[in-house]
Amino acid sequence: MFEQVRIVLINTSHPGNIGAVARALKNMGFSRLYLVAPESFPDPIAESRASGATDILDKAIVVSSLDEAIAGCRLVVGASARGRKIPWPVVNPRDLAREVHSLTQDDSEVAILFGREARGLTNEELHRCNLHVHIPSNPDFSSLNLAMAVQVVTYELRMKYLESLENEAGDSNMKAMLSPQDSGWDVEPASVDEVEMFLEHLERTLIDIDFHDPEHPRQLMARLRRLYQRCCLDKMELNILRGILRSTQKVAGTWGAQSPGSQ
Ligand code: SAH
């Protein structure tokens, strides 16, 4: 599990927090840190706050977009201090640990996203997630320091791992959804980037057939995104859906060079 979980920090403002996250990760046995457009990195302040965890900083992968940070992942989780406009599947860190533990029994990878100190994750970023994790803090003062939030989440992951060593395999009610191969599924699950390409294609097609007006989006794509990200599409199901969109565009006379995946 430790090698299959990426901690992704988005647009972090304070290098000290990046260092403190590196320390928290190493304490809990994790090492894969992704930094999406950090304001200042590398930075001596990050080094000093990392204490003995500078190796985690040296190995950190700096990218410019969220897509690069989550490419190839099976599950993307967003850590959020507060509820948002459209409710999304949300778990606490302990339940998340159970899901991550069961999902990483094969070689699936998981990304856990943490937001900006001042503003957290944007709605768009949260909508890219299959699941949200919320640390059930004081509702009147819910926002933890970034590194402390990482600490709590990774602590629960570690606890779950230690528990599993004692052979207490937790029963997971989302196991069939998140790990269909464990329940004898016949087709490999689709990755998040494949689902993302499908959602782009879906949006394009819905515009083509005048179902969706991007000028008045009214949360349509967020709701469809939530639906498709919830049901754990496999590669075959995804191909069928893409085929339906292609045929729809052909009938509408809009299938062509600009259609996603038409090349
Ligand atoms: N002021 C921001 C919170 C920033 S804290 C806001 O109101 O959204 C920085 C990051 O730490 C958050 O984006 C989130 O990823 C994580 N975090 C802080 N408190 C959290 C909590 N109670 N549960 C889950 N994640 C939390």
PDB file of N, CA, C and O and ligand atoms in Angstrom, residues 78-82 84 113-121 133-137 142-146 149 153, ligand 1:
ATOM      1  N   GLY A  78     -10.339  13.413  -2.574  1.00  0.00           N
ATOM      2  CA  GLY A  78     -10.049  14.816  -2.252  1.00  0.00           C
ATOM      3  C   GLY A  78     -10.307  15.080  -0.782  1.00  0.00           C
ATOM      4  O   GLY A  78     -11.392  14.792  -0.286  1.00  0.00           O
ATOM      5  N   ALA A  79      -9.309  15.638  -0.088  1.00  0.00           N
ATOM      6  CA  ALA A  79      -9.495  15.958   1.340  1.00  0.00           C
ATOM      7  C   ALA A  79     -10.097  17.347   1.451  1.00  0.00           C
ATOM      8  O   ALA A  79      -9.556  18.310   0.920  1.00  0.00           O
ATOM      9  N   SER A  80     -11.219  17.426   2.140  1.00  0.00           N
ATOM     10  CA  SER A  80     -11.918  18.699   2.178  1.00  0.00           C
ATOM     11  C   SER A  80     -12.406  19.016   3.588  1.00  0.00           C
ATOM     12  O   SER A  80     -12.914  18.148   4.293  1.00  0.00           O
ATOM     13  N   ALA A  81     -12.244  20.294   3.961  1.00  0.00           N
ATOM     14  CA  ALA A  81     -12.595  20.713   5.316  1.00  0.00           C
ATOM     15  C   ALA A  81     -14.079  21.014   5.455  1.00  0.00           C
ATOM     16  O   ALA A  81     -14.586  21.158   6.551  1.00  0.00           O
ATOM     17  N   ARG A  82     -14.759  21.167   4.321  1.00  0.00           N
ATOM     18  CA  ARG A  82     -16.183  21.539   4.445  1.00  0.00           C
ATOM     19  C   ARG A  82     -17.030  20.922   3.352  1.00  0.00           C
ATOM     20  O   ARG A  82     -16.524  20.466   2.325  1.00  0.00           O
ATOM     21  N   ARG A  84     -19.787  20.816   0.290  1.00  0.00           N
ATOM     22  CA  ARG A  84     -19.892  21.656  -0.906  1.00  0.00           C
ATOM     23  C   ARG A  84     -21.306  21.654  -1.437  1.00  0.00           C
ATOM     24  O   ARG A  84     -22.179  20.961  -0.928  1.00  0.00           O
ATOM     25  N   LEU A 113      -5.739  14.029  -2.638  1.00  0.00           N
ATOM     26  CA  LEU A 113      -5.445  15.436  -2.928  1.00  0.00           C
ATOM     27  C   LEU A 113      -5.700  16.322  -1.713  1.00  0.00           C
ATOM     28  O   LEU A 113      -6.722  16.175  -1.040  1.00  0.00           O
ATOM     29  N   PHE A 114      -4.786  17.245  -1.488  1.00  0.00           N
ATOM     30  CA  PHE A 114      -4.933  18.226  -0.412  1.00  0.00           C
ATOM     31  C   PHE A 114      -4.834  19.622  -1.024  1.00  0.00           C
ATOM     32  O   PHE A 114      -3.989  19.858  -1.897  1.00  0.00           O
ATOM     33  N   GLY A 115      -5.678  20.532  -0.537  1.00  0.00           N
ATOM     34  CA  GLY A 115      -5.813  21.828  -1.207  1.00  0.00           C
ATOM     35  C   GLY A 115      -4.936  22.939  -0.652  1.00  0.00           C
ATOM     36  O   GLY A 115      -4.072  22.731   0.204  1.00  0.00           O
ATOM     37  N   ARG A 116      -5.219  24.105  -1.170  1.00  0.00           N
ATOM     38  CA  ARG A 116      -4.467  25.318  -0.812  1.00  0.00           C
ATOM     39  C   ARG A 116      -4.765  25.726   0.639  1.00  0.00           C
ATOM     40  O   ARG A 116      -5.908  25.561   1.087  1.00  0.00           O
ATOM     41  N   GLU A 117      -3.776  26.319   1.289  1.00  0.00           N
ATOM     42  CA  GLU A 117      -3.961  26.748   2.685  1.00  0.00           C
ATOM     43  C   GLU A 117      -5.134  27.720   2.809  1.00  0.00           C
ATOM     44  O   GLU A 117      -5.933  27.627   3.739  1.00  0.00           O
ATOM     45  N   ALA A 118      -5.230  28.667   1.874  1.00  0.00           N
ATOM     46  CA  ALA A 118      -6.255  29.706   2.040  1.00  0.00           C
ATOM     47  C   ALA A 118      -7.624  29.281   1.515  1.00  0.00           C
ATOM     48  O   ALA A 118      -8.644  29.694   2.059  1.00  0.00           O
ATOM     49  N   ARG A 119      -7.643  28.457   0.468  1.00  0.00           N
ATOM     50  CA  ARG A 119      -8.937  28.218  -0.192  1.00  0.00           C
ATOM     51  C   ARG A 119      -9.299  26.752  -0.361  1.00  0.00           C
ATOM     52  O   ARG A 119     -10.342  26.425  -0.925  1.00  0.00           O
ATOM     53  N   GLY A 120      -8.447  25.855   0.060  1.00  0.00           N
ATOM     54  CA  GLY A 120      -8.747  24.428  -0.094  1.00  0.00           C
ATOM     55  C   GLY A 120      -8.712  24.004  -1.564  1.00  0.00           C
ATOM     56  O   GLY A 120      -7.971  24.563  -2.373  1.00  0.00           O
ATOM     57  N   LEU A 121      -9.525  23.020  -1.911  1.00  0.00           N
ATOM     58  CA  LEU A 121      -9.607  22.538  -3.293  1.00  0.00           C
ATOM     59  C   LEU A 121     -10.761  23.270  -3.979  1.00  0.00           C
ATOM     60  O   LEU A 121     -11.776  23.577  -3.343  1.00  0.00           O
ATOM     61  N   VAL A 133     -12.680  12.866   1.437  1.00  0.00           N
ATOM     62  CA  VAL A 133     -12.427  12.478   2.826  1.00  0.00           C
ATOM     63  C   VAL A 133     -12.516  13.733   3.681  1.00  0.00           C
ATOM     64  O   VAL A 133     -11.957  14.777   3.333  1.00  0.00           O
ATOM     65  N   HIS A 134     -13.259  13.624   4.770  1.00  0.00           N
ATOM     66  CA  HIS A 134     -13.403  14.756   5.684  1.00  0.00           C
ATOM     67  C   HIS A 134     -13.009  14.288   7.079  1.00  0.00           C
ATOM     68  O   HIS A 134     -13.521  13.278   7.567  1.00  0.00           O
ATOM     69  N   ILE A 135     -12.090  15.018   7.687  1.00  0.00           N
ATOM     70  CA  ILE A 135     -11.730  14.724   9.077  1.00  0.00           C
ATOM     71  C   ILE A 135     -12.827  15.371   9.930  1.00  0.00           C
ATOM     72  O   ILE A 135     -13.044  16.586   9.829  1.00  0.00           O
ATOM     73  N   PRO A 136     -13.551  14.582  10.716  1.00  0.00           N
ATOM     74  CA  PRO A 136     -14.711  15.147  11.414  1.00  0.00           C
ATOM     75  C   PRO A 136     -14.303  16.073  12.563  1.00  0.00           C
ATOM     76  O   PRO A 136     -14.393  15.737  13.736  1.00  0.00           O
ATOM     77  N   SER A 137     -13.854  17.253  12.186  1.00  0.00           N
ATOM     78  CA  SER A 137     -13.373  18.244  13.155  1.00  0.00           C
ATOM     79  C   SER A 137     -14.550  19.076  13.668  1.00  0.00           C
ATOM     80  O   SER A 137     -15.682  18.887  13.221  1.00  0.00           O
ATOM     81  N   SER A 142     -13.364  24.036  11.361  1.00  0.00           N
ATOM     82  CA  SER A 142     -13.164  22.706  10.777  1.00  0.00           C
ATOM     83  C   SER A 142     -11.837  22.519  10.053  1.00  0.00           C
ATOM     84  O   SER A 142     -11.442  21.398   9.773  1.00  0.00           O
ATOM     85  N   SER A 143     -11.158  23.624   9.743  1.00  0.00           N
ATOM     86  CA  SER A 143     -10.007  23.510   8.853  1.00  0.00           C
ATOM     87  C   SER A 143      -8.706  23.253   9.619  1.00  0.00           C
ATOM     88  O   SER A 143      -8.293  24.072  10.442  1.00  0.00           O
ATOM     89  N   LEU A 144      -8.076  22.120   9.349  1.00  0.00           N
ATOM     90  CA  LEU A 144      -6.792  21.796   9.978  1.00  0.00           C
ATOM     91  C   LEU A 144      -5.662  22.390   9.155  1.00  0.00           C
ATOM     92  O   LEU A 144      -5.834  22.633   7.949  1.00  0.00           O
ATOM     93  N   ASN A 145      -4.518  22.561   9.780  1.00  0.00           N
ATOM     94  CA  ASN A 145      -3.319  22.901   9.020  1.00  0.00           C
ATOM     95  C   ASN A 145      -3.075  21.773   8.005  1.00  0.00           C
ATOM     96  O   ASN A 145      -3.319  20.602   8.287  1.00  0.00           O
ATOM     97  N   LEU A 146      -2.591  22.159   6.824  1.00  0.00           N
ATOM     98  CA  LEU A 146      -2.386  21.202   5.732  1.00  0.00           C
ATOM     99  C   LEU A 146      -1.621  19.940   6.167  1.00  0.00           C
ATOM    100  O   LEU A 146      -2.066  18.808   5.953  1.00  0.00           O
ATOM    101  N   ALA A 149      -3.557  17.726   8.487  1.00  0.00           N
ATOM    102  CA  ALA A 149      -4.591  16.948   7.783  1.00  0.00           C
ATOM    103  C   ALA A 149      -3.944  15.731   7.108  1.00  0.00           C
ATOM    104  O   ALA A 149      -4.456  14.604   7.187  1.00  0.00           O
ATOM    105  N   VAL A 153      -4.766  11.639   8.004  1.00  0.00           N
ATOM    106  CA  VAL A 153      -5.192  10.686   6.969  1.00  0.00           C
ATOM    107  C   VAL A 153      -4.170   9.543   6.836  1.00  0.00           C
ATOM    108  O   VAL A 153      -4.530   8.366   6.806  1.00  0.00           O
TER     109      VAL A 153
HETATM  110  N1  SAH B   1      -9.409  27.215   4.300  1.00  0.00           N
HETATM  111  C1  SAH B   1      -9.565  26.060   3.504  1.00  0.00           C
HETATM  112  C2  SAH B   1      -8.915  24.867   4.127  1.00  0.00           C
HETATM  113  C3  SAH B   1      -7.472  24.820   3.856  1.00  0.00           C
HETATM  114  S1  SAH B   1      -6.624  23.693   4.853  1.00  0.00           S
HETATM  115  C4  SAH B   1     -11.021  25.737   3.309  1.00  0.00           C
HETATM  116  O1  SAH B   1     -11.850  26.275   4.024  1.00  0.00           O
HETATM  117  O2  SAH B   1     -11.350  24.920   2.443  1.00  0.00           O
HETATM  118  C5  SAH B   1      -5.630  22.914   3.597  1.00  0.00           C
HETATM  119  C6  SAH B   1      -6.092  21.551   3.186  1.00  0.00           C
HETATM  120  O3  SAH B   1      -6.019  20.656   4.300  1.00  0.00           O
HETATM  121  C7  SAH B   1      -7.518  21.451   2.687  1.00  0.00           C
HETATM  122  O4  SAH B   1      -7.644  21.832   1.347  1.00  0.00           O
HETATM  123  C8  SAH B   1      -7.776  19.979   2.876  1.00  0.00           C
HETATM  124  O5  SAH B   1      -7.219  19.252   1.794  1.00  0.00           O
HETATM  125  C9  SAH B   1      -7.022  19.667   4.165  1.00  0.00           C
HETATM  126  N2  SAH B   1      -7.915  19.750   5.343  1.00  0.00           N
HETATM  127  C10 SAH B   1      -7.959  20.680   6.300  1.00  0.00           C
HETATM  128  N3  SAH B   1      -8.912  20.410   7.212  1.00  0.00           N
HETATM  129  C11 SAH B   1      -9.497  19.263   6.819  1.00  0.00           C
HETATM  130  C12 SAH B   1     -10.555  18.440   7.325  1.00  0.00           C
HETATM  131  N4  SAH B   1     -11.231  18.759   8.436  1.00  0.00           N
HETATM  132  N5  SAH B   1     -10.866  17.309   6.643  1.00  0.00           N
HETATM  133  C13 SAH B   1     -10.201  16.966   5.519  1.00  0.00           C
HETATM  134  N6  SAH B   1      -9.207  17.696   4.982  1.00  0.00           N
HETATM  135  C14 SAH B   1      -8.858  18.821   5.626  1.00  0.00           C
END
